[in-house]
PDB file of C-alpha atoms in Angstrom:
ATOM      1  CA  UNK A   1      81.375   5.333 115.586  1.00 74.00           C
ATOM      2  CA  UNK A   2      81.498   4.954 111.810  1.00 78.00           C
ATOM      3  CA  UNK A   3      79.950   1.505 112.155  1.00 79.00           C
ATOM      4  CA  UNK A   4      76.953   2.932 114.004  1.00 83.00           C
ATOM      5  CA  UNK A   5      76.462   5.721 111.456  1.00 83.00           C
ATOM      6  CA  UNK A   6      76.671   3.352 108.489  1.00 82.00           C
ATOM      7  CA  UNK A   7      74.510   0.799 110.290  1.00 81.00           C
ATOM      8  CA  UNK A   8      71.731   3.319 110.889  1.00 83.00           C
ATOM      9  CA  UNK A   9      71.969   4.650 107.323  1.00 86.00           C
ATOM     10  CA  UNK A  10      71.542   1.131 105.971  1.00 87.00           C
ATOM     11  CA  UNK A  11      69.016  -0.064 108.533  1.00 90.00           C
ATOM     12  CA  UNK A  12      66.383   2.645 107.993  1.00 89.00           C
ATOM     13  CA  UNK A  13      65.937   2.062 104.219  1.00 89.00           C
ATOM     14  CA  UNK A  14      66.009  -1.689 104.786  1.00 93.00           C
ATOM     15  CA  UNK A  15      63.234  -1.454 107.372  1.00 94.00           C
ATOM     16  CA  UNK A  16      61.178   0.727 105.030  1.00 93.00           C
ATOM     17  CA  UNK A  17      61.669  -1.791 102.214  1.00 94.00           C
ATOM     18  CA  UNK A  18      60.454  -4.615 104.454  1.00 95.00           C
ATOM     19  CA  UNK A  19      57.436  -2.512 105.465  1.00 95.00           C
ATOM     20  CA  UNK A  20      56.583  -1.764 101.805  1.00 95.00           C
ATOM     21  CA  UNK A  21      57.007  -5.370 100.727  1.00 96.00           C
ATOM     22  CA  UNK A  22      54.767  -6.524 103.563  1.00 96.00           C
ATOM     23  CA  UNK A  23      52.031  -4.111 102.504  1.00 96.00           C
ATOM     24  CA  UNK A  24      52.263  -5.136  98.841  1.00 96.00           C
ATOM     25  CA  UNK A  25      52.139  -8.796  99.881  1.00 97.00           C
ATOM     26  CA  UNK A  26      48.999  -8.089 101.903  1.00 97.00           C
ATOM     27  CA  UNK A  27      47.496  -6.544  98.772  1.00 97.00           C
ATOM     28  CA  UNK A  28      48.429  -9.632  96.780  1.00 97.00           C
ATOM     29  CA  UNK A  29      46.831 -11.891  99.405  1.00 97.00           C
ATOM     30  CA  UNK A  30      43.670  -9.780  99.378  1.00 97.00           C
ATOM     31  CA  UNK A  31      43.408  -9.755  95.585  1.00 97.00           C
ATOM     32  CA  UNK A  32      44.128 -13.467  95.236  1.00 97.00           C
ATOM     33  CA  UNK A  33      41.630 -14.534  97.874  1.00 96.00           C
ATOM     34  CA  UNK A  34      38.984 -12.157  96.573  1.00 97.00           C
ATOM     35  CA  UNK A  35      39.351 -13.279  92.954  1.00 97.00           C
ATOM     36  CA  UNK A  36      39.285 -16.970  93.854  1.00 97.00           C
ATOM     37  CA  UNK A  37      36.177 -16.674  95.996  1.00 96.00           C
ATOM     38  CA  UNK A  38      34.344 -14.352  93.598  1.00 96.00           C
ATOM     39  CA  UNK A  39      34.823 -16.786  90.710  1.00 96.00           C
ATOM     40  CA  UNK A  40      33.723 -19.735  92.825  1.00 95.00           C
ATOM     41  CA  UNK A  41      30.639 -17.913  94.104  1.00 95.00           C
ATOM     42  CA  UNK A  42      29.491 -16.862  90.648  1.00 94.00           C
ATOM     43  CA  UNK A  43      30.061 -20.382  89.293  1.00 93.00           C
ATOM     44  CA  UNK A  44      27.983 -21.911  92.098  1.00 91.00           C
ATOM     45  CA  UNK A  45      25.090 -19.424  92.398  1.00 89.00           C
ATOM     46  CA  UNK A  46      22.143 -19.683  90.003  1.00 84.00           C
ATOM     47  CA  UNK A  47      20.689 -16.169  90.337  1.00 87.00           C
ATOM     48  CA  UNK A  48      22.981 -13.643  88.608  1.00 86.00           C
ATOM     49  CA  UNK A  49      21.989 -10.719  90.851  1.00 88.00           C
ATOM     50  CA  UNK A  50      22.520 -12.707  94.028  1.00 92.00           C
ATOM     51  CA  UNK A  51      25.819 -14.052  92.659  1.00 92.00           C
ATOM     52  CA  UNK A  52      27.170 -10.550  92.005  1.00 93.00           C
ATOM     53  CA  UNK A  53      26.094  -9.350  95.462  1.00 94.00           C
ATOM     54  CA  UNK A  54      27.735 -12.351  97.127  1.00 95.00           C
ATOM     55  CA  UNK A  55      30.897 -11.901  95.053  1.00 95.00           C
ATOM     56  CA  UNK A  56      31.080  -8.211  96.012  1.00 95.00           C
ATOM     57  CA  UNK A  57      30.659  -9.148  99.680  1.00 96.00           C
ATOM     58  CA  UNK A  58      33.431 -11.750  99.396  1.00 96.00           C
ATOM     59  CA  UNK A  59      35.762  -9.207  97.776  1.00 96.00           C
ATOM     60  CA  UNK A  60      35.041  -6.652 100.506  1.00 96.00           C
ATOM     61  CA  UNK A  61      35.646  -9.266 103.200  1.00 96.00           C
ATOM     62  CA  UNK A  62      38.967 -10.344 101.642  1.00 96.00           C
ATOM     63  CA  UNK A  63      40.117  -6.715 101.427  1.00 96.00           C
ATOM     64  CA  UNK A  64      39.146  -5.955 105.023  1.00 96.00           C
ATOM     65  CA  UNK A  65      40.825  -9.148 106.196  1.00 95.00           C
ATOM     66  CA  UNK A  66      44.170  -7.813 104.949  1.00 95.00           C
ATOM     67  CA  UNK A  67      43.702  -4.336 106.395  1.00 94.00           C
ATOM     68  CA  UNK A  68      42.341  -2.525 103.336  1.00 95.00           C
ATOM     69  CA  UNK A  69      39.094  -0.597 103.043  1.00 94.00           C
ATOM     70  CA  UNK A  70      36.178  -2.587 101.668  1.00 91.00           C
ATOM     71  CA  UNK A  71      36.143  -0.275  98.645  1.00 91.00           C
ATOM     72  CA  UNK A  72      39.872  -0.660  97.943  1.00 91.00           C
ATOM     73  CA  UNK A  73      39.346  -3.725  95.768  1.00 94.00           C
ATOM     74  CA  UNK A  74      37.437  -3.626  92.512  1.00 94.00           C
ATOM     75  CA  UNK A  75      36.148  -6.770  90.845  1.00 95.00           C
ATOM     76  CA  UNK A  76      35.255  -7.493  87.227  1.00 96.00           C
ATOM     77  CA  UNK A  77      33.319 -10.648  86.399  1.00 95.00           C
ATOM     78  CA  UNK A  78      32.977 -12.260  82.987  1.00 95.00           C
ATOM     79  CA  UNK A  79      31.293 -15.462  81.884  1.00 93.00           C
ATOM     80  CA  UNK A  80      31.961 -17.470  78.749  1.00 93.00           C
ATOM     81  CA  UNK A  81      28.250 -18.265  78.337  1.00 89.00           C
ATOM     82  CA  UNK A  82      24.917 -16.687  79.144  1.00 86.00           C
ATOM     83  CA  UNK A  83      23.424 -17.434  81.577  1.00 84.00           C
ATOM     84  CA  UNK A  84      26.558 -17.686  83.644  1.00 85.00           C
ATOM     85  CA  UNK A  85      25.445 -20.922  85.300  1.00 85.00           C
ATOM     86  CA  UNK A  86      25.470 -22.822  81.984  1.00 88.00           C
ATOM     87  CA  UNK A  87      27.106 -26.237  82.549  1.00 91.00           C
ATOM     88  CA  UNK A  88      30.788 -26.106  81.609  1.00 91.00           C
ATOM     89  CA  UNK A  89      30.892 -22.294  81.371  1.00 92.00           C
ATOM     90  CA  UNK A  90      34.033 -20.522  82.536  1.00 96.00           C
ATOM     91  CA  UNK A  91      33.685 -17.689  85.044  1.00 95.00           C
ATOM     92  CA  UNK A  92      36.566 -15.193  85.093  1.00 97.00           C
ATOM     93  CA  UNK A  93      37.038 -12.899  88.091  1.00 97.00           C
ATOM     94  CA  UNK A  94      39.594 -10.111  87.984  1.00 97.00           C
ATOM     95  CA  UNK A  95      40.337  -8.207  91.194  1.00 97.00           C
ATOM     96  CA  UNK A  96      42.506  -5.100  91.371  1.00 97.00           C
ATOM     97  CA  UNK A  97      43.798  -3.592  94.611  1.00 96.00           C
ATOM     98  CA  UNK A  98      45.683  -0.297  94.739  1.00 93.00           C
ATOM     99  CA  UNK A  99      48.231  -0.527  97.563  1.00 94.00           C
ATOM    100  CA  UNK A 100      49.326   2.799  99.042  1.00 91.00           C
ATOM    101  CA  UNK A 101      52.953   2.758 100.131  1.00 91.00           C
ATOM    102  CA  UNK A 102      53.238   3.329 103.886  1.00 90.00           C
ATOM    103  CA  UNK A 103      54.495   6.566 105.427  1.00 88.00           C
ATOM    104  CA  UNK A 104      54.316   8.552 102.166  1.00 88.00           C
ATOM    105  CA  UNK A 105      52.910  12.040 102.737  1.00 86.00           C
ATOM    106  CA  UNK A 106      49.975  13.109 100.563  1.00 83.00           C
ATOM    107  CA  UNK A 107      51.929  15.925  98.926  1.00 86.00           C
ATOM    108  CA  UNK A 108      54.586  13.465  97.780  1.00 84.00           C
ATOM    109  CA  UNK A 109      51.919  11.041  96.551  1.00 77.00           C
ATOM    110  CA  UNK A 110      50.495  13.734  94.273  1.00 83.00           C
ATOM    111  CA  UNK A 111      53.850  14.236  92.535  1.00 88.00           C
ATOM    112  CA  UNK A 112      55.370  10.767  92.586  1.00 87.00           C
ATOM    113  CA  UNK A 113      53.531   7.469  92.128  1.00 86.00           C
ATOM    114  CA  UNK A 114      53.055   6.144  95.656  1.00 89.00           C
ATOM    115  CA  UNK A 115      50.671   3.307  94.798  1.00 90.00           C
ATOM    116  CA  UNK A 116      51.341  -0.195  93.620  1.00 93.00           C
ATOM    117  CA  UNK A 117      48.568  -1.830  91.586  1.00 95.00           C
ATOM    118  CA  UNK A 118      48.043  -5.526  92.270  1.00 97.00           C
ATOM    119  CA  UNK A 119      45.745  -7.431  89.933  1.00 97.00           C
ATOM    120  CA  UNK A 120      44.833 -11.101  90.105  1.00 97.00           C
ATOM    121  CA  UNK A 121      42.693 -13.134  87.693  1.00 97.00           C
ATOM    122  CA  UNK A 122      41.109 -16.434  88.662  1.00 97.00           C
ATOM    123  CA  UNK A 123      38.736 -18.696  86.767  1.00 97.00           C
ATOM    124  CA  UNK A 124      36.168 -21.230  87.903  1.00 96.00           C
ATOM    125  CA  UNK A 125      34.261 -23.700  85.798  1.00 95.00           C
ATOM    126  CA  UNK A 126      30.563 -24.286  86.347  1.00 92.00           C
ATOM    127  CA  UNK A 127      29.856 -27.908  87.193  1.00 88.00           C
ATOM    128  CA  UNK A 128      28.970 -30.024  84.145  1.00 86.00           C
ATOM    129  CA  UNK A 129      25.914 -31.368  85.933  1.00 83.00           C
ATOM    130  CA  UNK A 130      24.669 -27.950  87.064  1.00 73.00           C
ATOM    131  CA  UNK A 131      21.118 -27.022  86.205  1.00 71.00           C
ATOM    132  CA  UNK A 132      21.011 -23.378  85.023  1.00 64.00           C
ATOM    133  CA  UNK A 133      17.988 -22.446  87.171  1.00 57.00           C
ATOM    134  CA  UNK A 134      19.072 -24.220  90.365  1.00 57.00           C
ATOM    135  CA  UNK A 135      21.793 -23.631  92.885  1.00 54.00           C
ATOM    136  CA  UNK A 136      22.508 -22.197  96.302  1.00 54.00           C
TER     137      UNK A 136
END
């Protein structure tokens, strides 16, 4: 009987830990994929407005792919040169995803931090032979 009681007392927190770690890992996958693709898109697209729209769409798609809302991920883009498509320029994409811990009631979340921030930074280099006004 004691074995069952101790087993249940240890099993429930262990299952919750696995559930939390899985959700945080999904957030890390979403942020990593979104940052990588956003940097690559901006480095390959000539028109800055189109590049930002495509990068935002890629970030939303990566977030939704891991079960987050499209607005859960925020992206910041920076270029080492202007225009961004300057040959050899470095494009830096930073994506932050706030992961809500599962099964935490809202009233607890207001008093105790129940979110884990996950931030990933990726860089892409514009091709040396790129022409600033041309691209996909």
